[in-house]
Amino acid sequence: MLKIGIIGAGRIGKVHAESITKYVKGAEVIFIADPFLDEATKQWSTSLGIQHTSKDYHDILTNPEIDAVLICSSTDTHSQISLEAIKAGKHVFCEKPVDHDVNKIKEVLKAVKNAGTKYQVGFNRRFDHNFKAVKEAVDAGKIGRQHIIKITSRDPEAPPISYVKISGGMFLDMTIHDFDMVRYLSGSEVVEVYVMGGVLVDPEIGAAGDIDTAIITMKLKNGAMAVIDNSRRAVYGYDQRAEVFGSEGAVAVGNDKSSTAVLSTKEGVVSEKPLYFFLERYMQAYTSEIQEFVAAIVNNTDVPVNITDGLEPVIIGLAAKKSLDENRPVTTAEIKNIFGL
Amino acid sequence: MLKIGIIGAGRIGKVHAESITKYVKGAEVIFIADPFLDEATKQWSTSLGIQHTSKDYHDILTNPEIDAVLICSSTDTHSQISLEAIKAGKHVFCEKPVDHDVNKIKEVLKAVKNAGTKYQVGFNRRFDHNFKAVKEAVDAGKIGRQHIIKITSRDPEAPPISYVKISGGMFLDMTIHDFDMVRYLSGSEVVEVYVMGGVLVDPEIGAAGDIDTAIITMKLKNGAMAVIDNSRRAVYGYDQRAEVFGSEGAVAVGNDKSSTAVLSTKEGVVSEKPLYFFLERYMQAYTSEIQEFVAAIVNNTDVPVNITDGLEPVIIGLAAKKSLDENRPVTTAEIKNIFGL
Amino acid sequence: MLKIGIIGAGRIGKVHAESITKYVKGAEVIFIADPFLDEATKQWSTSLGIQHTSKDYHDILTNPEIDAVLICSSTDTHSQISLEAIKAGKHVFCEKPVDHDVNKIKEVLKAVKNAGTKYQVGFNRRFDHNFKAVKEAVDAGKIGRQHIIKITSRDPEAPPISYVKISGGMFLDMTIHDFDMVRYLSGSEVVEVYVMGGVLVDPEIGAAGDIDTAIITMKLKNGAMAVIDNSRRAVYGYDQRAEVFGSEGAVAVGNDKSSTAVLSTKEGVVSEKPLYFFLERYMQAYTSEIQEFVAAIVNNTDVPVNITDGLEPVIIGLAAKKSLDENRPVTTAEIKNIFGL
Amino acid sequence: MLKIGIIGAGRIGKVHAESITKYVKGAEVIFIADPFLDEATKQWSTSLGIQHTSKDYHDILTNPEIDAVLICSSTDTHSQISLEAIKAGKHVFCEKPVDHDVNKIKEVLKAVKNAGTKYQVGFNRRFDHNFKAVKEAVDAGKIGRQHIIKITSRDPEAPPISYVKISGGMFLDMTIHDFDMVRYLSGSEVVEVYVMGGVLVDPEIGAAGDIDTAIITMKLKNGAMAVIDNSRRAVYGYDQRAEVFGSEGAVAVGNDKSSTAVLSTKEGVVSEKPLYFFLERYMQAYTSEIQEFVAAIVNNTDVPVNITDGLEPVIIGLAAKKSLDENRPVTTAEIKNIFGL
């Protein structure tokens, strides 16, 4: 029985705690740490059968019973806690992004390379049943050589402006999932990025120095091209689609819905809206990623999303930001050079 | 914490045990009884944290800790165990059908009426997200007055002949779910039944005295008509659709699939087959029905599927059988008269 | 150039005249006859380049230039004009139904057998792209042996009560197309019919001695079963679906729509309603049936819908009516016996 | 009755001749000219009732009976014939593109401005039922302010290399339709273009100096962004989709298919491929554009696609080419400056 400590009891920390308790065989959460730990959170953790809580995550790192930690704290603490956890000999699952700062990710990368423990990054969408189906079709050669990869990723509503300000910008906060998806579906690397972006949803997002709408085109190492379209607000719900087109065909996935119901009346033929947001849409994926993390530890196999997978999308995101700022295509090599990669 | 004992550790008993352990808050399974209890089942129950096992279900009924029992044994034992469990003061969840014999169901009905405990019947499909969506649209008046109810219910493969022989016949084994669905979606009662049926899938099913294909039409008390089409083998998978058509429109649900993937190639545009069979298709429903059973006990409210809901589909099934045998429409009143109902 | 005279300049007569003028190569309409011929109709026929008009259809039958006549007059005149046209040596295309009276159809059948000319009946749906696709899949063996045939056929609105009264009843007026579709898709014959029907749309239809809603089940000679569901009013439009299910799979067709547009908003995901009614839905079929009629004449091949195809659905319709009246399954043999067939 | 002469009896000239003869009321084709006029074409034109043929298009321009000419000759002759036809006082419908050379289009534009006759450009897709449905939803405000416009446009197979060489390049030959669609759906103008393109389908296309795959992003004057993805070969057929996303929702259209048939077997659930290519897909649009051209002449109203609509997509196409060549975003203003526009 793998013993897990979760650092950060916010929304995503709670999702993991509940999901592990219910669905992940061979693992149990025995410790939750959160600097803002309150009575309600304690009660919640008790109801899940979690034995220990603390305001200090070091209590987890120093606990000899703990095999693995999940880092679900705020992004600016990810790399620091990662380094400490690796040093403490714990297996680590770190929520995305590892950091906004490439230099800090580099440190983690170095630590991971020298460690005997596992390090997995939380790109949950790779574990989603729809995207997995696309990946399997691509890998099985059903669409031949890849030509065009298309990802539509639109949130149902923009985050609060307070969050926008610390989010690292749309590319590192939101699009980073889509950059990962391009890498995952293609099995290749992004070479060059060009962005058209703007503030169309909410001028306050612009005032906070960010954008809310973008079309991002990419050249891949395997010769294919990719395009992502992002919006911070699709009023009809969380729009999460992907398509890979190639020499022998195309495979595409649409949105998940709460039922297959279709209502036909005088007004028209109406079906369900997409599932509202990531908690509704990706719950199964949050479970699967931890199941595979646990399996990698238990079987001593490679983690499905490693530290390089954590680094590359940040590079692409920085290239995207530079492209937006300078209105020109930017290579990922240019960004890597800056950081001596 | 409601303490549950499960009688019968076959496929459906195991489904309930795992589902309760994972998803049903406020309840835990503490006892499993099965006459064929073996080492593997014991290990499985231990892995779920179930404390007690026995070959004798009486050990559950006499256990004072147990609040509720789930009867998941073979159909011929349902009514007998129901009576004993009610007598023992346990809340009962009984898998469908309560019995093949109306007289025995009558006895259970009488016992339930005099008991202070809850009795719920396992018509799980009422808890399925798709059928619930249809029911909600109907109840919300979105299709106006009901005119036609259509149910397609086709299994992906026929059961073994050994099972066919003890199944009670297709109507009581398979169609009984669809009869329940007609009652659930309409909120009305079946008045008259006419069946066209035959052996089209497998002559051995005919040799065993059963049929494998049928179209069943029904008149309902509310004036609407219903039609079910059944097959024991749809090679493309478990086909579970429903439609209610009325004065203001129609609402229909199709099959659930493992992904929304669509593959377009020279050969055509291909999407996923329906989820294979009831375990894949109705897992969420198996959980929901127990959640609602537990809620009814805890809140002392009416169970969502009561003993009358257990009786009526059997009456309809017997009317269907008589209609098939005599090739004429048969009223449910005619069947009820036979049993003094 | 085949020269055609059209008898009856009502809605369907006009449809054929325009369709032939525009799309049917190798044929031209040179004569229109209608007892209620007015100035507007004359102008319309002139605009199409039709040379002759008359109030008396005999002017068409005696015109030596005319090769073929289309009988688009009221149903009660179909058989009489058919007999006269055959006698006059004309090829005949007769709108459905040939007659409400089987004895009169028998006379036409006899005349057709002795004639050297072609006689085609207007079951236009056989020429519809969707139903043709089903038929082709069935004939290609893609669904294996047929088990269940399902047809949904719902009009968008009921005809005027004045029409209901002379329509011959829903089975001979509306369902007759569906009976033909069962024969067409199965390539087999209906052996037995059972009807559940009622007046759910409009009590005035009931007062006029007809029904407006029905579920009709049928046994076929090839062992398969069929079911039709009919309504005189589907508020969302003309609902025309079919499915054939068999040992190797199923093929189904849905409704045609004016565009593939899907609108996603806060309210839901909305697509187009079905095309409104038969003129919108089956325009292509009206053209194709005449193209094939012309081809059969020119190439001296069998017509695609012959007089037997005109007779059989009337027999089934009468069996359906008897089944409804007597609430019992009725064989087509029973009806045929009455008429010495 | 408007009398039409068609210049060029190639594929598209023939499409227009047949379509006008069959479907366009108030117009008739009386003259066909083609330098390669052969016996087969003469017979074909006779069969359509077209009175005159010639190898010299001047015979059409000098024919006083002719009201309007359709220029369906090779692209390099469009502007020259346009100028002559305008001078001859004919209304002109010119197939796209008006020319590959902006200076020549400018001359036509000048001539059109001074002429009292109509000049329409053949962007047929504006008349397609699907794209019209998108446009109507956008214009009705159903999606609010526009944010993102997406167009997928993939041919089923690449043209012969001989054609590629004289095509003007993919942007002016194929994408030009999509540039027009962006302008049509948005009702706005393209300000800036960035292209990622490559040779992924066929190296011979690259050897001929062209590309076969591209993702083109655009900024529009109204603030929205647009993206087109093109491929010269989608093995599953002609892929023609569009989506407009905005502040209040999204409207999207998919491909047309030859039937709604869905075949479910052990192998999967298969529906039809898209209609094969432009002749199958846009036949209705070819008719509608001429109907509206005729209506504009008869009613003396504005043509639905004017010479500016003919010029702008060429400007965008040149910007796209420059963007591809120089790997940078290029404004349409930059191109216009070159040509003093």
PDB file of C-alpha atoms in Angstrom, chain C residues 4-24 27-29 31-34 41 44-45 47-48 50 70-73 93 95 122-125 127 177 277-291, chain D residues 22-23 25:
ATOM      1  CA  ILE C   4     -46.269  12.991 -71.534  1.00  0.00           C
ATOM      2  CA  GLY C   5     -49.758  14.100 -70.588  1.00  0.00           C
ATOM      3  CA  ILE C   6     -50.596  14.855 -66.996  1.00  0.00           C
ATOM      4  CA  ILE C   7     -54.109  14.279 -65.717  1.00  0.00           C
ATOM      5  CA  GLY C   8     -54.759  16.418 -62.657  1.00  0.00           C
ATOM      6  CA  ALA C   9     -53.105  19.781 -62.096  1.00  0.00           C
ATOM      7  CA  GLY C  10     -53.254  19.788 -58.317  1.00  0.00           C
ATOM      8  CA  ARG C  11     -50.222  19.996 -56.092  1.00  0.00           C
ATOM      9  CA  ILE C  12     -48.649  16.695 -57.101  1.00  0.00           C
ATOM     10  CA  GLY C  13     -49.524  17.120 -60.789  1.00  0.00           C
ATOM     11  CA  LYS C  14     -47.710  20.437 -60.774  1.00  0.00           C
ATOM     12  CA  VAL C  15     -44.725  18.931 -58.971  1.00  0.00           C
ATOM     13  CA  HIS C  16     -44.367  16.317 -61.696  1.00  0.00           C
ATOM     14  CA  ALA C  17     -44.806  18.824 -64.522  1.00  0.00           C
ATOM     15  CA  GLU C  18     -42.100  21.102 -63.172  1.00  0.00           C
ATOM     16  CA  SER C  19     -39.790  18.272 -62.268  1.00  0.00           C
ATOM     17  CA  ILE C  20     -40.047  16.649 -65.710  1.00  0.00           C
ATOM     18  CA  THR C  21     -39.484  19.963 -67.459  1.00  0.00           C
ATOM     19  CA  LYS C  22     -36.388  20.678 -65.420  1.00  0.00           C
ATOM     20  CA  TYR C  23     -34.733  17.380 -64.769  1.00  0.00           C
ATOM     21  CA  VAL C  24     -36.088  14.497 -66.814  1.00  0.00           C
ATOM     22  CA  ALA C  27     -39.293  13.355 -71.838  1.00  0.00           C
ATOM     23  CA  GLU C  28     -41.487  16.407 -72.116  1.00  0.00           C
ATOM     24  CA  VAL C  29     -44.939  17.284 -70.850  1.00  0.00           C
ATOM     25  CA  PHE C  31     -50.581  18.238 -72.264  1.00  0.00           C
ATOM     26  CA  ILE C  32     -52.220  19.003 -68.922  1.00  0.00           C
ATOM     27  CA  ALA C  33     -55.848  18.166 -68.190  1.00  0.00           C
ATOM     28  CA  ASP C  34     -57.820  19.177 -65.133  1.00  0.00           C
ATOM     29  CA  THR C  41     -52.983  27.081 -64.279  1.00  0.00           C
ATOM     30  CA  TRP C  44     -48.313  28.264 -65.341  1.00  0.00           C
ATOM     31  CA  SER C  45     -48.408  25.529 -67.972  1.00  0.00           C
ATOM     32  CA  SER C  47     -44.525  29.189 -68.628  1.00  0.00           C
ATOM     33  CA  LEU C  48     -43.298  25.595 -68.567  1.00  0.00           C
ATOM     34  CA  ILE C  50     -46.555  22.884 -72.156  1.00  0.00           C
ATOM     35  CA  LEU C  70     -49.404  10.583 -65.297  1.00  0.00           C
ATOM     36  CA  ILE C  71     -52.576  10.096 -63.259  1.00  0.00           C
ATOM     37  CA  CYS C  72     -52.502  12.759 -60.565  1.00  0.00           C
ATOM     38  CA  SER C  73     -56.230  13.230 -60.155  1.00  0.00           C
ATOM     39  CA  PHE C  93     -47.774   6.332 -64.062  1.00  0.00           C
ATOM     40  CA  GLU C  95     -50.167   8.176 -58.073  1.00  0.00           C
ATOM     41  CA  GLY C 122     -46.207   6.392 -57.380  1.00  0.00           C
ATOM     42  CA  PHE C 123     -44.483   5.091 -54.270  1.00  0.00           C
ATOM     43  CA  ASN C 124     -41.938   7.858 -54.436  1.00  0.00           C
ATOM     44  CA  ARG C 125     -40.083   7.086 -51.194  1.00  0.00           C
ATOM     45  CA  PHE C 127     -36.408   6.630 -54.802  1.00  0.00           C
ATOM     46  CA  HIS C 177     -46.217   4.593 -47.900  1.00  0.00           C
ATOM     47  CA  PHE C 277     -43.119  18.041 -45.336  1.00  0.00           C
ATOM     48  CA  PHE C 278     -43.176  15.772 -48.360  1.00  0.00           C
ATOM     49  CA  LEU C 279     -42.627  18.470 -50.973  1.00  0.00           C
ATOM     50  CA  GLU C 280     -39.460  19.642 -49.227  1.00  0.00           C
ATOM     51  CA  ARG C 281     -38.361  16.172 -48.235  1.00  0.00           C
ATOM     52  CA  TYR C 282     -39.035  14.088 -51.303  1.00  0.00           C
ATOM     53  CA  MET C 283     -38.575  16.459 -54.249  1.00  0.00           C
ATOM     54  CA  GLN C 284     -35.567  14.492 -55.478  1.00  0.00           C
ATOM     55  CA  ALA C 285     -37.582  11.282 -55.196  1.00  0.00           C
ATOM     56  CA  TYR C 286     -40.437  12.686 -57.298  1.00  0.00           C
ATOM     57  CA  THR C 287     -37.965  13.348 -60.063  1.00  0.00           C
ATOM     58  CA  SER C 288     -36.180  10.024 -59.794  1.00  0.00           C
ATOM     59  CA  GLU C 289     -39.345   7.965 -59.962  1.00  0.00           C
ATOM     60  CA  ILE C 290     -40.309   9.607 -63.265  1.00  0.00           C
ATOM     61  CA  GLN C 291     -36.775   9.274 -64.611  1.00  0.00           C
TER      62      GLN C 291
ATOM     63  CA  LYS D  22     -32.851  23.448 -65.804  1.00  0.00           C
ATOM     64  CA  TYR D  23     -33.294  25.761 -62.896  1.00  0.00           C
ATOM     65  CA  LYS D  25     -36.194  30.993 -64.508  1.00  0.00           C
TER      66      LYS D  25
END
